[in-house]
mmCIF file of C-alpha atoms and ligand atoms in Angstrom:
data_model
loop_
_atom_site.group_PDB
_atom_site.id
_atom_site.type_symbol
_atom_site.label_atom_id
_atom_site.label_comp_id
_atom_site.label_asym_id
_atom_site.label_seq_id
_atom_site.Cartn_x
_atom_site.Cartn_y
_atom_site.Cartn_z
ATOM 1 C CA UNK A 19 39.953 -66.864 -39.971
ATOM 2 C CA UNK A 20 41.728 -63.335 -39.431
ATOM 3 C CA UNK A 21 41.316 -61.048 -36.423
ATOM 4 C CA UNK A 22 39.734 -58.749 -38.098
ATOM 5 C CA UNK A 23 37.059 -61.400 -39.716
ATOM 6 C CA UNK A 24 36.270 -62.474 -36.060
ATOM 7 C CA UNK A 25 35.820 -58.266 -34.990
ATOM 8 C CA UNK A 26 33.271 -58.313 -38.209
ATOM 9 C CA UNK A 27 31.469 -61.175 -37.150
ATOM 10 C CA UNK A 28 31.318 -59.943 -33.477
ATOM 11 C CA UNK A 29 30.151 -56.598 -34.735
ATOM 12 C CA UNK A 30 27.629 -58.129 -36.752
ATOM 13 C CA UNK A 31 26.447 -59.899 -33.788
ATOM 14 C CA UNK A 32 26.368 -57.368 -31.618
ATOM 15 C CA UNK A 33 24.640 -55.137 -33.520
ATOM 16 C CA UNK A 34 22.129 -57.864 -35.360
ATOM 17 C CA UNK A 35 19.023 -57.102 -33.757
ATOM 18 C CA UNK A 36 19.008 -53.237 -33.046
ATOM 19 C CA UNK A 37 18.468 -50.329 -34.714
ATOM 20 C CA UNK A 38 22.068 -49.909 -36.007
ATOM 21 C CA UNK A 39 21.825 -52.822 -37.873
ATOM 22 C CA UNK A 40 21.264 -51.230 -41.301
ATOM 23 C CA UNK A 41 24.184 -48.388 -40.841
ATOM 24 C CA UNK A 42 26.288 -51.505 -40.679
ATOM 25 C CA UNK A 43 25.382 -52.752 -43.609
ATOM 26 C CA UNK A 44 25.951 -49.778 -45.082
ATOM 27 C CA UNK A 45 29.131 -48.525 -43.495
ATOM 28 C CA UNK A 46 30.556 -52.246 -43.581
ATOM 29 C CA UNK A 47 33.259 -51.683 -46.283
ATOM 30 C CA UNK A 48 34.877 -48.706 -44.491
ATOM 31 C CA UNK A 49 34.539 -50.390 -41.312
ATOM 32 C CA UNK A 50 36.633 -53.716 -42.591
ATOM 33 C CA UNK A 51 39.039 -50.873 -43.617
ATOM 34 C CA UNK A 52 39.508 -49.965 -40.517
ATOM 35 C CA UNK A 53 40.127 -52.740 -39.396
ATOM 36 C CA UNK A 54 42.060 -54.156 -41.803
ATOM 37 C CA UNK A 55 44.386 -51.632 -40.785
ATOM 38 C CA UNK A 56 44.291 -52.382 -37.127
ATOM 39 C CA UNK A 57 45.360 -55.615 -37.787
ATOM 40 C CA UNK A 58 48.223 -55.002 -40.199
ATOM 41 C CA UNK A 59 49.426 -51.761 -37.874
ATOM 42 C CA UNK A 60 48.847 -53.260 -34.313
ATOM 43 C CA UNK A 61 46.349 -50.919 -33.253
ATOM 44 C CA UNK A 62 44.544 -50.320 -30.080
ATOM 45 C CA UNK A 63 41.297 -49.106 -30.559
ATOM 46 C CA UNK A 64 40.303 -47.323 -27.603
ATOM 47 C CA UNK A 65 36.780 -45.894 -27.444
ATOM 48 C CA UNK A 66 34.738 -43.961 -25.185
ATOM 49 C CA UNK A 67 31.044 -44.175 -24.206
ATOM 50 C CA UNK A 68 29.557 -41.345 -26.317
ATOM 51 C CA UNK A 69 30.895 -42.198 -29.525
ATOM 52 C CA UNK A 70 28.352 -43.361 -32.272
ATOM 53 C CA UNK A 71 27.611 -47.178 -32.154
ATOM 54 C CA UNK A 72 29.349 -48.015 -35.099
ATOM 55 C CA UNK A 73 32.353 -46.516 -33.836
ATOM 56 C CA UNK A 74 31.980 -47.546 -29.949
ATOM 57 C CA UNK A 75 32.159 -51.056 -31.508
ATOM 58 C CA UNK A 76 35.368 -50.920 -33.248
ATOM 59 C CA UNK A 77 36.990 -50.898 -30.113
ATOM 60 C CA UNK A 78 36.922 -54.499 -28.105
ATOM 61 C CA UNK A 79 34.293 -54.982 -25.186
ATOM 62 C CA UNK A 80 37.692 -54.174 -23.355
ATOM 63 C CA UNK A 81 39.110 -50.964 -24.619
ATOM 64 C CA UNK A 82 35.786 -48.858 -24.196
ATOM 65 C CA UNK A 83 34.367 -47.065 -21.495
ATOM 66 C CA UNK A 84 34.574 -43.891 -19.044
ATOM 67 C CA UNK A 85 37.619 -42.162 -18.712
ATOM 68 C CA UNK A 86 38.844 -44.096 -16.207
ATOM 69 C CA UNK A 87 38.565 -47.280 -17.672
ATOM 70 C CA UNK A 88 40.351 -45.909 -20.975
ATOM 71 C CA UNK A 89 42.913 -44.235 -18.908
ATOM 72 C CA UNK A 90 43.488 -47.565 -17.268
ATOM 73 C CA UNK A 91 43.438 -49.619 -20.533
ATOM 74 C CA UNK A 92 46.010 -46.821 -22.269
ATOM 75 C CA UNK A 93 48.492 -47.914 -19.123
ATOM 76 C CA UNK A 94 48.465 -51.313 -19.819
ATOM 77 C CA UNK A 95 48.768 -51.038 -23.549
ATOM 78 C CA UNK A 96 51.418 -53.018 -25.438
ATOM 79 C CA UNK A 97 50.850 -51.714 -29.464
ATOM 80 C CA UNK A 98 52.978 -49.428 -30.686
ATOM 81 C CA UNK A 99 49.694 -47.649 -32.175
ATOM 82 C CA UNK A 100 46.652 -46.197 -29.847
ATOM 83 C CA UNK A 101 44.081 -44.850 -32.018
ATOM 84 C CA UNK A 102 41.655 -42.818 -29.356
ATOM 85 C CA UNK A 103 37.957 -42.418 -30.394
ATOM 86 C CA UNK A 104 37.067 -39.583 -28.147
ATOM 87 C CA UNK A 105 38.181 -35.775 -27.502
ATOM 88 C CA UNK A 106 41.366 -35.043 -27.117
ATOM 89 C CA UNK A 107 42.232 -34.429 -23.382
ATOM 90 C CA UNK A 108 41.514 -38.107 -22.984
ATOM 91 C CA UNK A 109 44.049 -39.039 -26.439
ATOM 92 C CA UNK A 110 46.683 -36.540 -25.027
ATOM 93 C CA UNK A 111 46.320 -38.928 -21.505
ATOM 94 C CA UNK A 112 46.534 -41.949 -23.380
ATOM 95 C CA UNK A 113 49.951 -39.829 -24.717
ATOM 96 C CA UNK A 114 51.093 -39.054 -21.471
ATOM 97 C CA UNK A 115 51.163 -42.553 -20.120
ATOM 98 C CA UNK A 116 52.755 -44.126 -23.582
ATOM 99 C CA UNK A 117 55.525 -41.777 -24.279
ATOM 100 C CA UNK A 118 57.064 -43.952 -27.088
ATOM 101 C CA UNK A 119 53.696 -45.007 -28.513
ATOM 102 C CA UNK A 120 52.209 -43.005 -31.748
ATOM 103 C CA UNK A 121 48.869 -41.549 -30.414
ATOM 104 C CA UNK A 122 46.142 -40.233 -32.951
ATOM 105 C CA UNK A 123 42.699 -39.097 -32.945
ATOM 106 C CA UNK A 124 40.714 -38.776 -35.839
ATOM 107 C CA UNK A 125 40.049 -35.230 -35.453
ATOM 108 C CA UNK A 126 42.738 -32.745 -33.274
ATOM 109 C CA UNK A 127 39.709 -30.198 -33.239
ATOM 110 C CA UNK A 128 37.531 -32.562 -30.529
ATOM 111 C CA UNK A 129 37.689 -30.500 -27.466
ATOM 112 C CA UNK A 130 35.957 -29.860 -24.433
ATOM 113 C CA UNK A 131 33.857 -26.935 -23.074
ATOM 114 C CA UNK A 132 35.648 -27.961 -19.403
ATOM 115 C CA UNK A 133 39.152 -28.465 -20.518
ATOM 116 C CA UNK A 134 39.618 -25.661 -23.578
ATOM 117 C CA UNK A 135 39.198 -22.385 -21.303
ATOM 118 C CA UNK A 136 41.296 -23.521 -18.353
ATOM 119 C CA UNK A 137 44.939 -23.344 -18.487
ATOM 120 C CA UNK A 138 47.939 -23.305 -16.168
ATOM 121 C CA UNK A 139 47.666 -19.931 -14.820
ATOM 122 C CA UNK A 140 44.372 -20.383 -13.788
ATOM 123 C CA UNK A 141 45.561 -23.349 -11.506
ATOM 124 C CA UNK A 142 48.649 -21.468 -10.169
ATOM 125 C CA UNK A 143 46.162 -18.437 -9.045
ATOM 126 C CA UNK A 144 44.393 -21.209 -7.079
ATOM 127 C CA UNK A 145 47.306 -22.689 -5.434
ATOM 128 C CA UNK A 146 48.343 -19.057 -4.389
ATOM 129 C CA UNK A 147 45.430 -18.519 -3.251
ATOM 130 C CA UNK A 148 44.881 -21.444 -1.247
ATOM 131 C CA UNK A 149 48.636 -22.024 -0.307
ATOM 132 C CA UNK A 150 49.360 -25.964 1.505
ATOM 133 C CA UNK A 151 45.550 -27.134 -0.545
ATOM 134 C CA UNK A 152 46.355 -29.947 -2.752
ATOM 135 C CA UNK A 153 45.032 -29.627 -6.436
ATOM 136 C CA UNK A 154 42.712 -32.706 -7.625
ATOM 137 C CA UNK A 155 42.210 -31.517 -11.312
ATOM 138 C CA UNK A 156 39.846 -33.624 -13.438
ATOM 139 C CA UNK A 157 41.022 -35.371 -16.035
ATOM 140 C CA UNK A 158 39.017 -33.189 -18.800
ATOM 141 C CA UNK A 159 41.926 -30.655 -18.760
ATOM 142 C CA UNK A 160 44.784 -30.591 -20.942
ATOM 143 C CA UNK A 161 48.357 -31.926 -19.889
ATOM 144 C CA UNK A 162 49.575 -28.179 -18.772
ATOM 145 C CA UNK A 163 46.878 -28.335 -16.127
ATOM 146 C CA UNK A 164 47.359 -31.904 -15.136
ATOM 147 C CA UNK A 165 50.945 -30.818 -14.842
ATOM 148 C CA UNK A 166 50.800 -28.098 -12.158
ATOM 149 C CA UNK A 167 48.347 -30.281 -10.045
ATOM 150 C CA UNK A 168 48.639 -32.837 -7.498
ATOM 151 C CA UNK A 169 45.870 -35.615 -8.733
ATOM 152 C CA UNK A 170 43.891 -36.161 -11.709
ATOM 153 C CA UNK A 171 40.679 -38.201 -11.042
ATOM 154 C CA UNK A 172 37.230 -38.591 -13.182
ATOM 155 C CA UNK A 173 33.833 -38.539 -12.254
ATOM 156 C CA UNK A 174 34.418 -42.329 -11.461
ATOM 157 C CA UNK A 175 36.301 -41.654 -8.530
ATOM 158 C CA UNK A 176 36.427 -37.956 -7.780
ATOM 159 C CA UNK A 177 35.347 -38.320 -4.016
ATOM 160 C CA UNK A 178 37.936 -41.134 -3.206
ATOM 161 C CA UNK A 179 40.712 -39.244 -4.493
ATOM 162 C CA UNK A 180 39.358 -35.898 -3.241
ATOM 163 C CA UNK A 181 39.440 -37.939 0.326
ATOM 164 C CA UNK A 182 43.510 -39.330 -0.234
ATOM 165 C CA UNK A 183 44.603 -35.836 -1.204
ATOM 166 C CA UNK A 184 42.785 -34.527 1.925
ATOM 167 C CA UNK A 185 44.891 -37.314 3.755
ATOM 168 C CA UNK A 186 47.888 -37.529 2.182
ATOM 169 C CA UNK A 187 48.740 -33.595 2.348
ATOM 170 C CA UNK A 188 47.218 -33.354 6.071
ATOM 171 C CA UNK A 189 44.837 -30.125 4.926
ATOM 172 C CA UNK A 190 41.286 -29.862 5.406
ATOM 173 C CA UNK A 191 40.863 -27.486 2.105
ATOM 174 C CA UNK A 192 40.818 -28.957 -1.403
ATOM 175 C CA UNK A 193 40.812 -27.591 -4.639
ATOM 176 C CA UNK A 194 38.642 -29.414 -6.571
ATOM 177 C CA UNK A 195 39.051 -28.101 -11.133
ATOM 178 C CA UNK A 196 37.880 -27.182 -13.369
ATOM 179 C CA UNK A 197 34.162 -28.585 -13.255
ATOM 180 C CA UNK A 198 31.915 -25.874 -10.807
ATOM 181 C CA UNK A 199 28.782 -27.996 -11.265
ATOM 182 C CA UNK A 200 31.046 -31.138 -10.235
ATOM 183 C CA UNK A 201 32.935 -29.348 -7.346
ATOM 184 C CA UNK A 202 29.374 -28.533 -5.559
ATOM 185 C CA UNK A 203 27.966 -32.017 -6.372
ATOM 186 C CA UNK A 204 31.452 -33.112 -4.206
ATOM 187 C CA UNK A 205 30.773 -30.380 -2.072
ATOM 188 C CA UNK A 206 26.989 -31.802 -1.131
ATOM 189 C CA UNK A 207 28.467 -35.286 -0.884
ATOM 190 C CA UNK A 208 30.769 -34.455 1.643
ATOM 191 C CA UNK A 209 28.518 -32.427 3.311
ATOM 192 C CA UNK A 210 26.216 -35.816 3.606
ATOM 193 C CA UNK A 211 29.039 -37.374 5.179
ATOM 194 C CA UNK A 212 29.607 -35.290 7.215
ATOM 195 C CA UNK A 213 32.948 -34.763 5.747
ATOM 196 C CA UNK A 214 35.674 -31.771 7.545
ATOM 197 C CA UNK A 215 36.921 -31.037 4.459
ATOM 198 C CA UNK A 216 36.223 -27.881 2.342
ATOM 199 C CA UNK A 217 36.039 -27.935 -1.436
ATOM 200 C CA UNK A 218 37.365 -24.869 -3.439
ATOM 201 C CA UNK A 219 36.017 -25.081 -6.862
ATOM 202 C CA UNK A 220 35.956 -22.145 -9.814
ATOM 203 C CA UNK A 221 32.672 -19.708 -8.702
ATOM 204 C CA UNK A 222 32.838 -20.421 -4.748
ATOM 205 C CA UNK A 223 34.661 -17.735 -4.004
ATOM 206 C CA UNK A 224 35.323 -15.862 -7.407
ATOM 207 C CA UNK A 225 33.458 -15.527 -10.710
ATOM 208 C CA UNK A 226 35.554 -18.526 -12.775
ATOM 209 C CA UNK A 227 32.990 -20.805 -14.132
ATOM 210 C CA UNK A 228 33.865 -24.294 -15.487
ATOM 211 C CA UNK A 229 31.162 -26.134 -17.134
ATOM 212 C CA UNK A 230 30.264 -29.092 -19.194
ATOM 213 C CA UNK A 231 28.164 -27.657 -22.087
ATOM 214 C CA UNK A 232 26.298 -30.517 -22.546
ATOM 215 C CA UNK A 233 25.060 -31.628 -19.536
ATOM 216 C CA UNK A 234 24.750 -27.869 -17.864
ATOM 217 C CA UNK A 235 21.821 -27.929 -20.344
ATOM 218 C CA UNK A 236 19.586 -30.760 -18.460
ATOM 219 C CA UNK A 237 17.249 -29.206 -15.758
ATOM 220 C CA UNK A 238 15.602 -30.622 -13.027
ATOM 221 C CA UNK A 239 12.266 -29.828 -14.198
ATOM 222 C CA UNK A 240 12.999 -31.759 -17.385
ATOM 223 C CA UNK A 241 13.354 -34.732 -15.147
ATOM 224 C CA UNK A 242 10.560 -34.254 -13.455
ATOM 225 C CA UNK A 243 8.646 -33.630 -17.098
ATOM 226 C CA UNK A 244 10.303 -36.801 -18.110
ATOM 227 C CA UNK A 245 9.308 -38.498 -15.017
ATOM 228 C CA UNK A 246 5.887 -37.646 -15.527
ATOM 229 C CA UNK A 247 5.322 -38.540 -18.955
ATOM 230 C CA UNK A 248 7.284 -41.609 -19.002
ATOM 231 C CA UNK A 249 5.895 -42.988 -15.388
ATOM 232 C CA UNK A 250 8.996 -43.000 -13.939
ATOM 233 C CA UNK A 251 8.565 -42.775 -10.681
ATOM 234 C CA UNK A 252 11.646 -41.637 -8.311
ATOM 235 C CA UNK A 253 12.442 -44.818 -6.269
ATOM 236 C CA UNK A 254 10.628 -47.453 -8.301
ATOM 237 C CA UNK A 255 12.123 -51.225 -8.497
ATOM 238 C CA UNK A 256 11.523 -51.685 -12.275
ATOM 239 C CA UNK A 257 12.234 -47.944 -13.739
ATOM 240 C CA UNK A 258 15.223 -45.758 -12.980
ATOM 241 C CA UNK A 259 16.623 -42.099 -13.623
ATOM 242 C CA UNK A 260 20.338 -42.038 -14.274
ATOM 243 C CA UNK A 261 22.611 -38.713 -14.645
ATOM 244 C CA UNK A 262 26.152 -37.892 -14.818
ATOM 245 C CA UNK A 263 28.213 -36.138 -12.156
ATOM 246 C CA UNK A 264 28.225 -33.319 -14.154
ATOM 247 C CA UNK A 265 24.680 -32.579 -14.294
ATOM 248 C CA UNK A 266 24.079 -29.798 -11.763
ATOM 249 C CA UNK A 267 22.963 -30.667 -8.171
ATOM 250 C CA UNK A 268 19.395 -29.952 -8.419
ATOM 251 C CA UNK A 269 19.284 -32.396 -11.379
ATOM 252 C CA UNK A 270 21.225 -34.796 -9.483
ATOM 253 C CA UNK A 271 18.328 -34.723 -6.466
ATOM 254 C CA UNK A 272 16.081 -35.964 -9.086
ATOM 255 C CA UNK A 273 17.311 -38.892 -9.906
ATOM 256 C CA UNK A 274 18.058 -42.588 -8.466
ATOM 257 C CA UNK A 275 21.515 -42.579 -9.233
ATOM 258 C CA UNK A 276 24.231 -40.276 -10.579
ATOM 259 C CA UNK A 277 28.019 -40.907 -11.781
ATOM 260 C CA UNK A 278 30.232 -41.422 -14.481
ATOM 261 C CA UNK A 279 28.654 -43.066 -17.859
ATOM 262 C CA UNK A 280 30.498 -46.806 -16.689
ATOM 263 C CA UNK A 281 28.609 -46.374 -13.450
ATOM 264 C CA UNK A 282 25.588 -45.667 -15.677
ATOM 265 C CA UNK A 283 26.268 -49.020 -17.289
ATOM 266 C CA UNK A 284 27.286 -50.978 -13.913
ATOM 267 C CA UNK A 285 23.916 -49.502 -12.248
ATOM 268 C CA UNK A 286 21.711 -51.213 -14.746
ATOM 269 C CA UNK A 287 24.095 -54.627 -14.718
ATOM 270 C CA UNK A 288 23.267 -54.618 -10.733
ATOM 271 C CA UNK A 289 20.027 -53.701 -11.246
ATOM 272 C CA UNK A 290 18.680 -56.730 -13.617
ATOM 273 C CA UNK A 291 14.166 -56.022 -12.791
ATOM 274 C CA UNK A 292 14.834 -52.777 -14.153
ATOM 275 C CA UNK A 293 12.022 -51.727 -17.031
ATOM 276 C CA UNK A 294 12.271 -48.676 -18.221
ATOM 277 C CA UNK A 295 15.331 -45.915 -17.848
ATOM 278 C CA UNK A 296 15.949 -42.486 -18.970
ATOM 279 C CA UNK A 297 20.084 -41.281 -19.218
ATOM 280 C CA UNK A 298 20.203 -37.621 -18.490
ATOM 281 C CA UNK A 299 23.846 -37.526 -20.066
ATOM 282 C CA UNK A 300 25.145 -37.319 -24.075
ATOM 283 C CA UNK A 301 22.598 -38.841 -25.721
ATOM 284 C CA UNK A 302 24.520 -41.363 -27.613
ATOM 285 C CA UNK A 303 25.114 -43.697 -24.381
ATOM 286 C CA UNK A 304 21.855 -44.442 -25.056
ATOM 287 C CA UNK A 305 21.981 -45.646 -28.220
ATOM 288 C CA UNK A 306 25.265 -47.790 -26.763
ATOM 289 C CA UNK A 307 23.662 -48.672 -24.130
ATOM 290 C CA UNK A 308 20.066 -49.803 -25.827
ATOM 291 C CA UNK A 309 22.007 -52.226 -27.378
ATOM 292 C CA UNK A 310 24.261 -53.875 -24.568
ATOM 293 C CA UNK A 311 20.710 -53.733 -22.851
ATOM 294 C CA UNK A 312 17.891 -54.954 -25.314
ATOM 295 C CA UNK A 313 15.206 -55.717 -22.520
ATOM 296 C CA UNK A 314 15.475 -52.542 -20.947
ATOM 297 C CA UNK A 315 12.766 -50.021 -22.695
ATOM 298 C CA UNK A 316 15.088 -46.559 -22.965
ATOM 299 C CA UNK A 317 13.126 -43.044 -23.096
ATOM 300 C CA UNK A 318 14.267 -41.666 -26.296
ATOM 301 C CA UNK A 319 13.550 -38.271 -24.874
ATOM 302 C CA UNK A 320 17.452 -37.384 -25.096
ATOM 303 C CA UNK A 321 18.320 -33.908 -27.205
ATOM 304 C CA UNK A 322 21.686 -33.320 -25.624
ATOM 305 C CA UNK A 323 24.616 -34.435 -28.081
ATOM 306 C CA UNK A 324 28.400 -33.448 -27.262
ATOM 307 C CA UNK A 325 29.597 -31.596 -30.647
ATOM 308 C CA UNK A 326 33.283 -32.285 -29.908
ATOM 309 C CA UNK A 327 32.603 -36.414 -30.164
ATOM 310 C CA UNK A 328 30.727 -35.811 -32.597
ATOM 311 C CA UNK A 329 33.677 -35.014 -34.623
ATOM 312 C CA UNK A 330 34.955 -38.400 -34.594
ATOM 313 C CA UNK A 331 33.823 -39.991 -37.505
ATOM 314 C CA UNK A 332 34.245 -43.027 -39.865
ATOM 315 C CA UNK A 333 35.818 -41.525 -42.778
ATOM 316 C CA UNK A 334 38.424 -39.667 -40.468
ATOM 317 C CA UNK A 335 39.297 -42.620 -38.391
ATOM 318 C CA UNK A 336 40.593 -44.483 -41.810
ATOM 319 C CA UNK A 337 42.022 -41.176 -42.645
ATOM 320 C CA UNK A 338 44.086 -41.210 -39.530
ATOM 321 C CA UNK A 339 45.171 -44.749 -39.867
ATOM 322 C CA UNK A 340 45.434 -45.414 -43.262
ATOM 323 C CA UNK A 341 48.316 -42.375 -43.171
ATOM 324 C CA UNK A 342 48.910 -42.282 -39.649
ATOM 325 C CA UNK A 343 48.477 -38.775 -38.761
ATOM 326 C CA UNK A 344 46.743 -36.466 -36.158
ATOM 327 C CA UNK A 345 49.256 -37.354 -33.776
ATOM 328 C CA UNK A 346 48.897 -36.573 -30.531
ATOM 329 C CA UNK A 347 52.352 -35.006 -29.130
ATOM 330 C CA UNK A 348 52.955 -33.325 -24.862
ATOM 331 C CA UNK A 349 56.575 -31.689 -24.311
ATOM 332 C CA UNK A 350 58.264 -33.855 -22.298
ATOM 333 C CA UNK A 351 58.780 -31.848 -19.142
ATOM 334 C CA UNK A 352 54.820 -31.502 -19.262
ATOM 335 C CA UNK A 353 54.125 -35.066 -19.501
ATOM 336 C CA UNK A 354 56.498 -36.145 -16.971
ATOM 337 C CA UNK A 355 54.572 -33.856 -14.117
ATOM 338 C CA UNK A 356 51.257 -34.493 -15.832
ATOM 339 C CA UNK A 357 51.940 -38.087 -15.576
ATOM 340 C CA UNK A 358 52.564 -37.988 -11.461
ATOM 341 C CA UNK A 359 48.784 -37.028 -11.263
ATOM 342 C CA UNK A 360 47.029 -39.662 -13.608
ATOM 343 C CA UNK A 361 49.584 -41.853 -11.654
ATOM 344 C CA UNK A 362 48.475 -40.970 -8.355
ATOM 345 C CA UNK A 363 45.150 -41.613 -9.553
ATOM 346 C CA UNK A 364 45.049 -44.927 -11.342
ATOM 347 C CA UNK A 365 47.188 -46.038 -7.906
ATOM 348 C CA UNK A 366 43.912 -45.122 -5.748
ATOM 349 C CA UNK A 367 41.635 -46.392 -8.637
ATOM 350 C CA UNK A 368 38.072 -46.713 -9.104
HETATM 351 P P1 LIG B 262 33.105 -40.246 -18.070
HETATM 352 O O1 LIG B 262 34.452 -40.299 -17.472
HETATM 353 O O2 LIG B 262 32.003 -40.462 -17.098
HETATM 354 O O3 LIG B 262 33.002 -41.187 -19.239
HETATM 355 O O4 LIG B 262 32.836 -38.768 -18.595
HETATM 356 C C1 LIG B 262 33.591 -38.137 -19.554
HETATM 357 C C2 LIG B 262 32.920 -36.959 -20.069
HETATM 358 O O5 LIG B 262 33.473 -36.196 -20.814
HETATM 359 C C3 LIG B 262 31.551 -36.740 -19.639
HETATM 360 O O6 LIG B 262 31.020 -35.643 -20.253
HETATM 361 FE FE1 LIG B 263 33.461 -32.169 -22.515
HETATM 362 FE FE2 LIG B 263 30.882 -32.231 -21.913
HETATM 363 FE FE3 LIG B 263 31.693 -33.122 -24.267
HETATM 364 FE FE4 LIG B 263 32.238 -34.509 -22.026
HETATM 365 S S1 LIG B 263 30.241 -34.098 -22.917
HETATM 366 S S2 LIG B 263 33.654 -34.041 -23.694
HETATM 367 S S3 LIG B 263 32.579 -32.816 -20.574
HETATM 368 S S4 LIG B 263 31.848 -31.000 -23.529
#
């Protein structure tokens, strides 16, 4: 049997007793296409949490995930071809690490309401600012940014690295961008701990703003509604609240755990008597998750969808393959100092 026979079956499988079932059956044609193509081209498929089920499972249970986990899969990579089902900051790392690979995405237009507004000036006005600070940037920024920094790092890992950079360049200040609602969560953390060092983040001492348009939009007293409604109560062994890093704090004291959407997935793994959970993030880890988890009971109380992955559909993923275009292309100066950061940061990890 071909690979891409086995990938149908396993999709089949995987998606046999939920509530995608039927789109399958519907969308099955284009998705043999696809992968068809993958096979025949050498693609890797890499795909990130928030992309519609039938598209999160084109990609093997090993190329999909949070940023970090793509970012780490991208360095490893081997196939001349990386097709990237996400937005584009996290395509354009996948280009930085694999110079000499082709790198598409199925749509150049998926951006990001952190990375599109910040660009290289706005770090250099930091850094002269806040001369001798080193620069963690986060990795939803575009390779100019990543270029004039000192460390990328994700919401999987932003405190450790925020921690080496404090170490490695001997300051007690660190400039923590673009994310505000990120750079105070980091802020409180380190405050719990107790931590010397000072964050700098857009809107602590000017009237820069960087924000995650999605997730800006879920309030703590929507939790608490949710809470309420649902009986999920804070604290409980068999329910659980879980929110991304880039929710803002008050949401964050709300819930039972907060962090990037693989330690959304990692929480419920450790967590096996859990009942019933609601995901304040995009509201298509749900679906994803749902399925990975069929005896957990998710509140489908989610509105919040990210219109940027959104763009990544079906018919423009065999588009992109089938004539390989939407390339993905970073100047090479730029990659080469973009790359020092994401290096700096896969070398300190998760
Ligand atoms: P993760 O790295 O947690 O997957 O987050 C990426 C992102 O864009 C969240 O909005
Ligand atoms: Fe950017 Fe938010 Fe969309 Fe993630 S969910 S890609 S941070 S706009």
């Amino acid at each position: 049997m071909t690979s891409y026979n086995l990938k149908i079956m396993e999709i089949e499988k995987e998606l046999e007793d939920t509530d995608h079932y039927l789109d399958f059956k519907t969308e099955q044609v284009k998705i043999e296409k696809i992968l068809k193509l993958r096979d025949q081209k050498n693609v890797l498929i890499l795909g990130h949490n928030y992309m519609k089920p039938l598209i999160y499972h084109l990609s093997d249970k090993d190329s999909r995930g949070d940023s970090l986990a793509l970012s780490m899969y991208a360095a490893k990579s081997t196939s001349p071809i990386i097709l990237f089902d996400g937005v584009r900051f996290m395509a354009e790392t996948a280009k930085i690490l694999n110079p000499d690979k082709k790198v598409l995405i199925a749509d150049l237009n998926a951006g990001c309401s952190l990375a599109d507004p910040f660009r290289k000036q706005d770090v250099l006005e930091y850094k002269e600012k806040f001369p001798g600070a080193p620069v963690v940037t986060y990795i939803n920024s575009y390779a100019e940014v990543k270029a004039e920094s000192d460390y990328c790092c994700t919401s999987a890992n932003a405190l450790k690295v925020v921690n080496h950079a404090s170490k490695d360049f001997n300051s007690n200040k660190v400039i923590f961008l673009p994310d505000s609602l990120m750079g105070k969560n980091l802020e409180n953390e380190l405050g719990n701990l107790e931590s010397k060092i000072e964050l700098i983040y857009p809107g602590k001492y000017d009237n820069k703003f960087g924000r995650c348009e999605v997730h800006e939009k879920i309030s703590a007293e929507e939790i608490r509604r949710i809470r309420r409604q649902f009986d999920l109560k804070k604290g409980s062994s068999d329910s659980a609240v879980l929110v991304h890093l880039e929710c803002p704090p008050e949401v964050l004291a709300e819930a039972d755990y907060y962090g990037s959407t693989s330690g959304m997935a990692k929480y419920l793994l450790e967590h096996p008597n859990l009942k019933k959970v609601y995901l304040g993030t995009e509201c298509e880890m749900t679906s994803n998750l749902q399925n990975e988890f069929p005896q957990i009971d998710f509140v489908r109380a989610c509105q919040v969808f990210c219109q940027h992955m959104r763009k990544i559909t079906l018919d423009k993923i065999l588009f992109s393959l089938e004539n390989e275009v939407y390339e993905i292309n970073v100047e090479e100066n730029i990659r080469r100092k973009a790359k020092t950061s994401i290096d700096r940061m896969l070398s300190i990890g998760r």
